[in-house]
mmCIF file of C-alpha atoms in Angstrom:
data_model
loop_
_atom_site.group_PDB
_atom_site.id
_atom_site.type_symbol
_atom_site.label_atom_id
_atom_site.label_comp_id
_atom_site.label_asym_id
_atom_site.label_seq_id
_atom_site.Cartn_x
_atom_site.Cartn_y
_atom_site.Cartn_z
ATOM 1 C CA MET A 1 -25.703 9.237 21.582
ATOM 2 C CA THR A 2 -24.459 8.409 18.095
ATOM 3 C CA ALA A 3 -25.033 5.213 16.114
ATOM 4 C CA LEU A 4 -21.492 4.076 16.827
ATOM 5 C CA GLN A 5 -22.074 4.407 20.566
ATOM 6 C CA ALA A 6 -25.574 2.921 20.575
ATOM 7 C CA ASP A 7 -24.996 -0.024 18.237
ATOM 8 C CA GLY A 8 -21.338 -0.697 18.889
ATOM 9 C CA ILE A 9 -18.824 -0.990 16.086
ATOM 10 C CA ARG A 10 -19.969 -2.442 12.770
ATOM 11 C CA ALA A 11 -16.726 -2.672 10.840
ATOM 12 C CA LEU A 12 -15.870 -3.267 7.204
ATOM 13 C CA ILE A 13 -12.298 -4.362 6.436
ATOM 14 C CA VAL A 14 -11.179 -3.576 2.888
ATOM 15 C CA ASP A 15 -7.900 -5.055 1.632
ATOM 16 C CA ASP A 16 -6.983 -7.092 -1.427
ATOM 17 C CA GLU A 17 -4.706 -9.345 0.650
ATOM 18 C CA ALA A 18 -6.449 -11.987 2.786
ATOM 19 C CA PRO A 19 -3.719 -12.182 5.490
ATOM 20 C CA ALA A 20 -3.986 -8.427 6.022
ATOM 21 C CA ARG A 21 -7.767 -8.682 6.427
ATOM 22 C CA GLN A 22 -7.341 -11.571 8.877
ATOM 23 C CA ARG A 23 -4.905 -9.624 11.050
ATOM 24 C CA ILE A 24 -7.260 -6.660 11.376
ATOM 25 C CA SER A 25 -10.211 -8.985 11.982
ATOM 26 C CA ASP A 26 -8.343 -10.775 14.788
ATOM 27 C CA LEU A 27 -7.559 -7.466 16.487
ATOM 28 C CA LEU A 28 -11.094 -6.119 16.175
ATOM 29 C CA ASN A 29 -12.557 -9.330 17.587
ATOM 30 C CA GLN A 30 -10.684 -8.629 20.814
ATOM 31 C CA ASP A 31 -12.728 -5.471 21.385
ATOM 32 C CA ALA A 32 -16.007 -5.881 23.251
ATOM 33 C CA GLU A 33 -17.612 -2.963 21.394
ATOM 34 C CA VAL A 34 -17.308 -4.678 17.996
ATOM 35 C CA ARG A 35 -20.738 -6.023 17.042
ATOM 36 C CA SER A 36 -20.162 -7.170 13.451
ATOM 37 C CA LEU A 37 -17.378 -7.581 10.911
ATOM 38 C CA HIS A 38 -17.537 -7.685 7.137
ATOM 39 C CA GLU A 39 -14.726 -7.978 4.605
ATOM 40 C CA ALA A 40 -14.167 -6.839 1.031
ATOM 41 C CA GLY A 41 -11.256 -7.980 -1.102
ATOM 42 C CA ASP A 42 -11.493 -5.279 -3.759
ATOM 43 C CA GLY A 43 -12.672 -1.716 -4.241
ATOM 44 C CA GLU A 44 -15.860 -2.423 -6.167
ATOM 45 C CA THR A 45 -17.082 -4.871 -3.511
ATOM 46 C CA ALA A 46 -16.208 -2.306 -0.848
ATOM 47 C CA VAL A 47 -18.381 0.338 -2.489
ATOM 48 C CA ARG A 48 -21.340 -2.043 -2.649
ATOM 49 C CA MET A 49 -20.930 -3.140 0.976
ATOM 50 C CA ILE A 50 -20.555 0.402 2.316
ATOM 51 C CA LEU A 51 -23.856 1.294 0.657
ATOM 52 C CA SER A 52 -25.690 -1.928 1.590
ATOM 53 C CA GLU A 53 -24.294 -2.931 4.990
ATOM 54 C CA LYS A 54 -23.986 0.627 6.362
ATOM 55 C CA PRO A 55 -20.872 0.014 8.514
ATOM 56 C CA ASN A 56 -19.983 2.752 10.980
ATOM 57 C CA LEU A 57 -16.239 2.064 10.712
ATOM 58 C CA VAL A 58 -14.208 1.226 7.594
ATOM 59 C CA LEU A 59 -10.587 0.102 7.633
ATOM 60 C CA LEU A 60 -9.542 0.850 4.084
ATOM 61 C CA ASP A 61 -6.394 -0.230 2.252
ATOM 62 C CA VAL A 62 -5.084 2.659 0.178
ATOM 63 C CA GLN A 63 -3.190 0.608 -2.410
ATOM 64 C CA MET A 64 -5.449 -1.815 -4.268
ATOM 65 C CA PRO A 65 -5.623 -2.736 -7.964
ATOM 66 C CA GLU A 66 -8.486 -1.553 -10.134
ATOM 67 C CA LEU A 67 -10.168 0.698 -7.530
ATOM 68 C CA ASN A 68 -7.882 2.001 -4.783
ATOM 69 C CA GLY A 69 -8.919 3.322 -1.384
ATOM 70 C CA LEU A 70 -9.384 6.956 -2.353
ATOM 71 C CA GLU A 71 -11.293 5.940 -5.475
ATOM 72 C CA VAL A 72 -13.632 3.898 -3.263
ATOM 73 C CA ILE A 73 -14.383 7.071 -1.313
ATOM 74 C CA GLU A 74 -14.899 9.032 -4.523
ATOM 75 C CA ALA A 75 -17.431 6.427 -5.659
ATOM 76 C CA VAL A 76 -19.349 6.474 -2.360
ATOM 77 C CA GLY A 77 -18.958 10.215 -1.850
ATOM 78 C CA PRO A 78 -16.820 11.660 0.982
ATOM 79 C CA GLU A 79 -19.900 13.078 2.651
ATOM 80 C CA ASN A 80 -21.475 9.595 2.787
ATOM 81 C CA MET A 81 -18.485 7.751 4.265
ATOM 82 C CA PRO A 82 -18.538 6.455 7.851
ATOM 83 C CA LEU A 83 -15.495 6.903 10.072
ATOM 84 C CA THR A 84 -12.577 5.548 8.074
ATOM 85 C CA VAL A 85 -9.068 4.461 8.983
ATOM 86 C CA PHE A 86 -6.673 4.294 6.053
ATOM 87 C CA VAL A 87 -4.220 1.391 5.917
ATOM 88 C CA THR A 88 -1.121 1.882 3.798
ATOM 89 C CA ALA A 89 2.363 0.491 3.217
ATOM 90 C CA TYR A 90 5.309 2.722 2.320
ATOM 91 C CA ASP A 91 3.097 5.478 0.929
ATOM 92 C CA GLN A 92 4.731 8.725 2.037
ATOM 93 C CA HIS A 93 2.509 10.891 -0.171
ATOM 94 C CA ALA A 94 -0.658 9.469 1.377
ATOM 95 C CA ILE A 95 0.705 9.692 4.918
ATOM 96 C CA ARG A 96 1.593 13.370 4.520
ATOM 97 C CA ALA A 97 -1.897 14.044 3.184
ATOM 98 C CA PHE A 98 -3.588 12.151 6.033
ATOM 99 C CA GLU A 99 -1.501 13.890 8.690
ATOM 100 C CA ALA A 100 -2.142 17.311 7.179
ATOM 101 C CA ASN A 101 -5.883 16.703 7.405
ATOM 102 C CA ALA A 102 -5.873 14.929 10.803
ATOM 103 C CA LEU A 103 -7.124 11.633 9.364
ATOM 104 C CA ASP A 104 -6.457 8.307 11.060
ATOM 105 C CA TYR A 105 -4.152 5.834 9.325
ATOM 106 C CA LEU A 106 -2.191 2.650 9.995
ATOM 107 C CA LEU A 107 1.205 2.132 8.398
ATOM 108 C CA LYS A 108 1.903 -1.510 7.538
ATOM 109 C CA PRO A 109 3.303 -3.392 9.333
ATOM 110 C CA PHE A 110 1.701 -2.061 12.517
ATOM 111 C CA SER A 111 1.881 -3.358 16.075
ATOM 112 C CA ASP A 112 -1.042 -4.429 18.271
ATOM 113 C CA GLU A 113 -0.372 -1.357 20.425
ATOM 114 C CA ARG A 114 -0.564 0.989 17.432
ATOM 115 C CA PHE A 115 -3.865 -0.588 16.392
ATOM 116 C CA GLU A 116 -5.277 -0.174 19.906
ATOM 117 C CA THR A 117 -4.242 3.491 19.961
ATOM 118 C CA MET A 118 -5.978 4.037 16.628
ATOM 119 C CA LEU A 119 -9.182 2.345 17.794
ATOM 120 C CA THR A 120 -9.267 4.414 20.987
ATOM 121 C CA ARG A 121 -8.927 7.568 18.908
ATOM 122 C CA VAL A 122 -11.708 6.438 16.579
ATOM 123 C CA LYS A 123 -14.078 5.881 19.500
ATOM 124 C CA ARG A 124 -13.561 9.476 20.576
ATOM 125 C CA ARG A 125 -14.528 10.734 17.129
ATOM 126 C CA ARG A 126 -18.092 9.538 17.001
ATOM 127 C CA ASP A 127 -20.136 12.673 16.743
ATOM 128 C CA ASP A 128 -21.883 13.972 13.642
ATOM 129 C CA LEU A 129 -19.690 17.064 13.575
ATOM 130 C CA HIS A 130 -16.601 14.901 13.177
ATOM 131 C CA LEU A 131 -18.239 12.945 10.354
ATOM 132 C CA ARG A 132 -18.901 16.191 8.472
ATOM 133 C CA GLU A 133 -15.321 17.278 9.072
ATOM 134 C CA PHE A 134 -14.118 13.865 7.946
ATOM 135 C CA GLY A 135 -15.927 14.194 4.624
ATOM 136 C CA GLN A 136 -14.396 17.610 4.044
ATOM 137 C CA SER A 137 -10.911 16.371 4.973
ATOM 138 C CA VAL A 138 -11.109 13.368 2.668
ATOM 139 C CA ALA A 139 -12.286 15.576 -0.180
ATOM 140 C CA ARG A 140 -9.137 17.669 0.292
ATOM 141 C CA VAL A 141 -6.931 14.546 0.311
ATOM 142 C CA ILE A 142 -8.536 13.308 -2.910
ATOM 143 C CA ALA A 143 -7.897 16.691 -4.507
ATOM 144 C CA MET A 144 -4.254 16.538 -3.367
ATOM 145 C CA GLN A 145 -3.763 13.006 -4.665
ATOM 146 C CA SER A 146 -5.270 13.795 -8.056
ATOM 147 C CA THR A 147 -2.490 16.300 -8.704
ATOM 148 C CA GLU A 148 0.263 13.767 -7.896
ATOM 149 C CA THR A 149 1.931 11.298 -10.238
ATOM 150 C CA ARG A 150 -0.039 8.104 -10.699
ATOM 151 C CA TYR A 151 2.250 5.125 -10.943
ATOM 152 C CA LEU A 152 1.569 1.928 -12.862
ATOM 153 C CA ASP A 153 -0.248 -0.838 -10.990
ATOM 154 C CA ARG A 154 -0.306 -3.404 -13.820
ATOM 155 C CA LEU A 155 1.908 -4.199 -16.791
ATOM 156 C CA ALA A 156 0.680 -5.806 -20.008
ATOM 157 C CA VAL A 157 3.071 -8.484 -21.294
ATOM 158 C CA LYS A 158 2.730 -10.689 -24.354
ATOM 159 C CA VAL A 159 3.296 -14.417 -23.905
ATOM 160 C CA ASP A 160 2.881 -16.693 -26.947
ATOM 161 C CA GLY A 161 0.643 -14.163 -28.633
ATOM 162 C CA ILE A 162 -1.553 -13.704 -25.555
ATOM 163 C CA THR A 163 -1.555 -10.518 -23.493
ATOM 164 C CA ARG A 164 -1.220 -11.124 -19.765
ATOM 165 C CA PHE A 165 -1.470 -8.562 -17.000
ATOM 166 C CA VAL A 166 1.125 -8.641 -14.244
ATOM 167 C CA ARG A 167 0.367 -6.815 -10.997
ATOM 168 C CA VAL A 168 3.225 -4.450 -10.253
ATOM 169 C CA LYS A 169 3.071 -5.219 -6.524
ATOM 170 C CA ASP A 170 3.791 -8.891 -7.350
ATOM 171 C CA ILE A 171 7.027 -8.102 -9.198
ATOM 172 C CA GLU A 172 9.981 -9.127 -7.031
ATOM 173 C CA TRP A 173 12.750 -7.659 -9.173
ATOM 174 C CA ILE A 174 13.446 -6.352 -12.650
ATOM 175 C CA GLU A 175 16.606 -6.696 -14.702
ATOM 176 C CA ALA A 176 17.721 -5.141 -17.967
ATOM 177 C CA ALA A 177 17.538 -7.476 -20.978
ATOM 178 C CA GLY A 178 19.115 -5.590 -23.853
ATOM 179 C CA VAL A 179 16.798 -2.740 -24.786
ATOM 180 C CA TYR A 180 13.956 -4.353 -22.793
ATOM 181 C CA VAL A 181 13.562 -5.738 -19.245
ATOM 182 C CA THR A 182 12.758 -9.066 -17.626
ATOM 183 C CA LEU A 183 10.147 -9.068 -14.856
ATOM 184 C CA HIS A 184 10.643 -11.651 -12.106
ATOM 185 C CA THR A 185 7.503 -12.615 -10.212
ATOM 186 C CA SER A 186 6.537 -15.778 -8.283
ATOM 187 C CA GLY A 187 9.204 -17.875 -9.970
ATOM 188 C CA LYS A 188 8.151 -16.717 -13.451
ATOM 189 C CA GLU A 189 9.872 -14.435 -15.930
ATOM 190 C CA PHE A 190 8.214 -12.068 -18.404
ATOM 191 C CA LEU A 191 9.799 -9.919 -21.085
ATOM 192 C CA TYR A 192 8.462 -6.372 -20.963
ATOM 193 C CA ARG A 193 9.087 -4.074 -23.906
ATOM 194 C CA ALA A 194 10.472 -0.991 -22.203
ATOM 195 C CA SER A 195 13.907 0.086 -21.089
ATOM 196 C CA LEU A 196 14.832 -0.132 -17.418
ATOM 197 C CA THR A 197 15.145 3.647 -17.140
ATOM 198 C CA GLU A 198 11.786 4.198 -18.818
ATOM 199 C CA LEU A 199 10.018 1.691 -16.572
ATOM 200 C CA ALA A 200 11.693 3.067 -13.430
ATOM 201 C CA GLN A 201 10.017 6.426 -14.042
ATOM 202 C CA SER A 202 6.597 4.747 -13.996
ATOM 203 C CA LEU A 203 7.079 2.752 -10.784
ATOM 204 C CA ASP A 204 6.300 3.982 -7.281
ATOM 205 C CA PRO A 205 9.692 4.884 -5.726
ATOM 206 C CA ILE A 206 8.285 4.049 -2.313
ATOM 207 C CA ARG A 207 7.964 0.390 -3.341
ATOM 208 C CA PHE A 208 10.729 -0.016 -5.947
ATOM 209 C CA LEU A 209 14.389 0.834 -5.637
ATOM 210 C CA ARG A 210 17.081 0.869 -8.298
ATOM 211 C CA ILE A 211 20.190 -0.736 -6.843
ATOM 212 C CA HIS A 212 22.298 -1.117 -9.996
ATOM 213 C CA ARG A 213 22.271 0.297 -13.505
ATOM 214 C CA SER A 214 20.675 -2.971 -14.642
ATOM 215 C CA VAL A 215 18.513 -3.952 -11.635
ATOM 216 C CA ILE A 216 15.414 -2.640 -9.801
ATOM 217 C CA VAL A 217 14.100 -4.478 -6.734
ATOM 218 C CA ASN A 218 10.812 -4.506 -4.872
ATOM 219 C CA ILE A 219 11.753 -3.402 -1.353
ATOM 220 C CA GLU A 220 9.349 -5.923 0.173
ATOM 221 C CA SER A 221 11.289 -8.733 -1.545
ATOM 222 C CA ILE A 222 14.583 -7.877 0.169
ATOM 223 C CA VAL A 223 15.590 -10.429 2.802
ATOM 224 C CA GLN A 224 19.031 -9.160 3.764
ATOM 225 C CA LEU A 225 22.087 -7.190 2.696
ATOM 226 C CA GLU A 226 25.476 -8.837 2.597
ATOM 227 C CA PRO A 227 28.583 -6.577 2.654
ATOM 228 C CA LEU A 228 31.126 -6.928 -0.122
ATOM 229 C CA SER A 229 34.364 -5.060 -0.711
ATOM 230 C CA HIS A 230 34.834 -1.391 -1.626
ATOM 231 C CA GLY A 231 31.598 -0.199 -0.067
ATOM 232 C CA GLU A 232 29.343 -2.440 -2.124
ATOM 233 C CA PHE A 233 26.603 -4.769 -0.907
ATOM 234 C CA GLU A 234 24.758 -7.755 -2.277
ATOM 235 C CA VAL A 235 21.012 -8.039 -1.861
ATOM 236 C CA LEU A 236 19.397 -11.399 -1.096
ATOM 237 C CA LEU A 237 15.798 -11.587 -2.298
ATOM 238 C CA LYS A 238 12.944 -13.857 -1.216
ATOM 239 C CA ASP A 239 13.222 -15.973 -4.359
ATOM 240 C CA GLY A 240 16.872 -16.713 -3.561
ATOM 241 C CA SER A 241 18.274 -14.312 -6.150
ATOM 242 C CA HIS A 242 21.327 -12.187 -5.400
ATOM 243 C CA SER A 243 22.083 -8.775 -6.863
ATOM 244 C CA ARG A 244 24.890 -6.319 -6.253
ATOM 245 C CA VAL A 245 24.163 -2.843 -4.873
ATOM 246 C CA SER A 246 26.585 -0.573 -6.699
ATOM 247 C CA ARG A 247 28.173 2.420 -4.990
ATOM 248 C CA THR A 248 26.307 4.669 -7.441
ATOM 249 C CA TYR A 249 22.949 3.630 -5.965
ATOM 250 C CA ARG A 250 24.041 3.069 -2.373
ATOM 251 C CA ASN A 251 23.132 6.652 -1.371
ATOM 252 C CA SER A 252 19.575 6.316 -2.670
ATOM 253 C CA MET A 253 19.164 3.070 -0.705
ATOM 254 C CA GLU A 254 20.445 4.717 2.479
ATOM 255 C CA LYS A 255 18.083 7.636 1.961
ATOM 256 C CA ARG A 256 15.148 5.263 1.394
ATOM 257 C CA PHE A 257 15.820 3.312 4.616
ATOM 258 C CA GLY A 258 16.848 6.383 6.592
ATOM 259 C CA GLN A 259 20.178 4.999 7.811
ATOM 260 C CA LYS A 260 23.751 4.336 6.801
ATOM 261 C CA LEU A 261 24.623 0.906 5.452
#
């Protein structure tokens, strides 16, 4: 009998967003085999808690600032990690890597049923042999990810002589401002000294989508699409902003969402 079977599930939830941690916590608390729950809101805390609390199950967000999910595993050592379920949003590269190496993952947003299926699968993978295989599989994923393009997760902007750091995931949309761009985030605007085309090449295309020659939007900020004439659409964003989707970029939007508009 393994530690997971004998002691029940001792889980560590790692995510930089509190609502995401709460959702996973609520679902785990419904399972009678869960004995304890801990949470970490960043990668460095996660590393410390994995080493000190010795959880036997980690639910690990892939995309976090500073130290992301795979970097957490690098710090701990793949061979020292307990069973781990990766949680990711719109990360096709990571998903392909996880599937290729038979690793468990949850794609945000996930249903209660999908979570239950994952947990059932985890309970079947409790033996020491699987843990050794897990370490080897994660090592391969880390090697794969290290060869891929690393996109920006923070932008340094100067405001009144002070340098501020804006988290890329918090940017709702970006518009061209002459030779530079304006970043729109949480009702604030920041001038960033780069062209729109230059910045677009440094942003994760899974999260950001260019919809016009002068506009890039964060996909998670899109509320709805409103049809206009001549095959064009207007995007309504969470902050109430509207932006036209030009015919030039309509195909890339359809490809990203996997359906015709």
